[in-house]
């Protein structure tokens, strides 16, 4: 099937163009990581390695800055990119998604959100400073493959 005949590819391409200054990483990533606090390279690398380890493949992530986006735009971004899984890297990003979907997005536990496996963290960047926090992140992320 070519891109021109795939309705889902059209939506993804349109979202990548519309939000080009906010989106980075794999444009066809199966995991969308949304944030409002810029993610450090350590966090991005850890996410990529974690998702590779649970079988999602290398370069599985698309990263999107949802800071100051209205709820309708957050909804459009998530639904147009249509990831298999969603991660909110900080509490404000989780709230932006919750506002967009008009449903709670619980922090630090298994959830389904926007019809997909989802995990939300309060401050993912800070969770790579201690081994205990790293293990907590890994424990939660690996449940996405179950």
GROMACS .gro file of C-alpha atoms in nm:
model
  146
    1UNK     CA    1   0.000   0.000   0.000
    2UNK     CA    2   0.144   0.336  -0.092
    3UNK     CA    3   0.134   0.644   0.128
    4UNK     CA    4  -0.107   0.804  -0.118
    5UNK     CA    5  -0.364   0.528  -0.062
    6UNK     CA    6  -0.331   0.507   0.316
    7UNK     CA    7  -0.574   0.738   0.497
    8UNK     CA    8  -0.379   0.695   0.823
    9UNK     CA    9  -0.056   0.803   0.657
   10UNK     CA   10  -0.228   1.119   0.532
   11UNK     CA   11  -0.330   1.210   0.887
   12UNK     CA   12   0.021   1.140   1.020
   13UNK     CA   13   0.187   1.345   0.746
   14UNK     CA   14  -0.053   1.634   0.802
   15UNK     CA   15   0.013   1.629   1.178
   16UNK     CA   16   0.390   1.613   1.126
   17UNK     CA   17   0.364   1.920   0.902
   18UNK     CA   18   0.123   2.111   1.126
   19UNK     CA   19   0.322   2.045   1.442
   20UNK     CA   20   0.669   2.023   1.283
   21UNK     CA   21   0.830   2.259   1.534
   22UNK     CA   22   0.696   2.051   1.824
   23UNK     CA   23   0.764   1.696   1.702
   24UNK     CA   24   1.095   1.511   1.678
   25UNK     CA   25   1.223   1.157   1.667
   26UNK     CA   26   1.087   0.881   1.449
   27UNK     CA   27   0.800   1.023   1.241
   28UNK     CA   28   0.653   0.671   1.227
   29UNK     CA   29   0.720   0.589   1.591
   30UNK     CA   30   0.484   0.348   1.759
   31UNK     CA   31   0.524   0.527   2.093
   32UNK     CA   32   0.431   0.892   2.130
   33UNK     CA   33   0.605   1.065   2.421
   34UNK     CA   34   0.441   1.397   2.508
   35UNK     CA   35   0.602   1.651   2.737
   36UNK     CA   36   0.584   2.010   2.854
   37UNK     CA   37   0.920   2.006   3.032
   38UNK     CA   38   1.193   1.949   2.772
   39UNK     CA   39   1.329   1.595   2.793
   40UNK     CA   40   1.699   1.551   2.843
   41UNK     CA   41   1.903   1.319   2.624
   42UNK     CA   42   1.935   1.072   2.913
   43UNK     CA   43   1.557   1.042   2.936
   44UNK     CA   44   1.513   1.010   2.559
   45UNK     CA   45   1.786   0.747   2.531
   46UNK     CA   46   1.646   0.553   2.826
   47UNK     CA   47   1.298   0.553   2.672
   48UNK     CA   48   1.431   0.434   2.335
   49UNK     CA   49   1.636   0.156   2.500
   50UNK     CA   50   1.345   0.052   2.721
   51UNK     CA   51   1.103   0.024   2.430
   52UNK     CA   52   1.359  -0.166   2.226
   53UNK     CA   53   1.409  -0.407   2.519
   54UNK     CA   54   1.037  -0.482   2.546
   55UNK     CA   55   1.011  -0.555   2.176
   56UNK     CA   56   0.887  -0.229   2.025
   57UNK     CA   57   1.204  -0.197   1.818
   58UNK     CA   58   1.478   0.060   1.781
   59UNK     CA   59   1.379   0.425   1.735
   60UNK     CA   60   1.025   0.348   1.852
   61UNK     CA   61   0.958   0.698   1.985
   62UNK     CA   62   0.812   1.014   1.846
   63UNK     CA   63   0.855   1.304   2.092
   64UNK     CA   64   0.608   1.593   2.102
   65UNK     CA   65   0.610   1.917   2.301
   66UNK     CA   66   0.249   1.987   2.402
   67UNK     CA   67   0.332   2.292   2.611
   68UNK     CA   68   0.068   2.563   2.561
   69UNK     CA   69  -0.127   2.362   2.303
   70UNK     CA   70  -0.504   2.392   2.334
   71UNK     CA   71  -0.685   2.065   2.413
   72UNK     CA   72  -0.821   2.030   2.059
   73UNK     CA   73  -0.468   2.047   1.918
   74UNK     CA   74  -0.339   1.789   2.169
   75UNK     CA   75  -0.624   1.560   2.063
   76UNK     CA   76  -0.549   1.616   1.694
   77UNK     CA   77  -0.177   1.553   1.744
   78UNK     CA   78  -0.225   1.226   1.934
   79UNK     CA   79  -0.500   1.089   1.713
   80UNK     CA   80  -0.330   1.190   1.387
   81UNK     CA   81   0.002   1.034   1.482
   82UNK     CA   82  -0.196   0.729   1.599
   83UNK     CA   83   0.071   0.564   1.814
   84UNK     CA   84   0.038   0.216   1.957
   85UNK     CA   85   0.133   0.355   2.300
   86UNK     CA   86   0.142   0.692   2.474
   87UNK     CA   87   0.375   0.824   2.744
   88UNK     CA   88   0.328   1.156   2.924
   89UNK     CA   89   0.669   1.255   3.058
   90UNK     CA   90   0.542   1.506   3.312
   91UNK     CA   91   0.229   1.585   3.506
   92UNK     CA   92   0.144   1.891   3.300
   93UNK     CA   93   0.163   1.686   2.977
   94UNK     CA   94  -0.063   1.423   3.137
   95UNK     CA   95  -0.309   1.698   3.229
   96UNK     CA   96  -0.298   1.836   2.874
   97UNK     CA   97  -0.392   1.490   2.745
   98UNK     CA   98  -0.661   1.455   3.012
   99UNK     CA   99  -0.811   1.788   2.908
  100UNK     CA  100  -0.801   1.684   2.542
  101UNK     CA  101  -0.975   1.351   2.602
  102UNK     CA  102  -1.194   1.468   2.888
  103UNK     CA  103  -1.084   1.176   3.101
  104UNK     CA  104  -0.833   1.137   3.384
  105UNK     CA  105  -0.479   1.027   3.297
  106UNK     CA  106  -0.344   0.868   3.616
  107UNK     CA  107   0.021   0.915   3.706
  108UNK     CA  108   0.271   0.637   3.778
  109UNK     CA  109   0.047   0.338   3.699
  110UNK     CA  110  -0.087   0.124   3.417
  111UNK     CA  111  -0.356   0.296   3.216
  112UNK     CA  112  -0.538   0.293   2.886
  113UNK     CA  113  -0.576   0.635   2.736
  114UNK     CA  114  -0.697   0.751   2.395
  115UNK     CA  115  -0.773   0.379   2.340
  116UNK     CA  116  -0.409   0.273   2.377
  117UNK     CA  117  -0.165   0.159   2.641
  118UNK     CA  118  -0.042   0.465   2.826
  119UNK     CA  119   0.182   0.561   3.115
  120UNK     CA  120   0.220   0.903   3.275
  121UNK     CA  121   0.500   1.026   3.497
  122UNK     CA  122   0.512   1.332   3.719
  123UNK     CA  123   0.872   1.432   3.630
  124UNK     CA  124   1.038   1.171   3.410
  125UNK     CA  125   1.360   1.372   3.373
  126UNK     CA  126   1.419   1.359   3.749
  127UNK     CA  127   1.361   0.985   3.758
  128UNK     CA  128   1.696   0.905   3.600
  129UNK     CA  129   1.899   1.039   3.892
  130UNK     CA  130   1.882   0.737   4.124
  131UNK     CA  131   1.887   0.364   4.061
  132UNK     CA  132   1.559   0.322   4.252
  133UNK     CA  133   1.384   0.577   4.029
  134UNK     CA  134   1.531   0.421   3.715
  135UNK     CA  135   1.396   0.084   3.826
  136UNK     CA  136   1.052   0.239   3.892
  137UNK     CA  137   1.045   0.379   3.537
  138UNK     CA  138   1.157   0.047   3.389
  139UNK     CA  139   0.901  -0.146   3.595
  140UNK     CA  140   0.618   0.072   3.466
  141UNK     CA  141   0.734   0.083   3.103
  142UNK     CA  142   0.782  -0.291   3.072
  143UNK     CA  143   0.415  -0.343   3.162
  144UNK     CA  144   0.326  -0.181   2.829
  145UNK     CA  145   0.427  -0.500   2.647
  146UNK     CA  146   0.209  -0.726   2.861
   0.00000   0.00000   0.00000
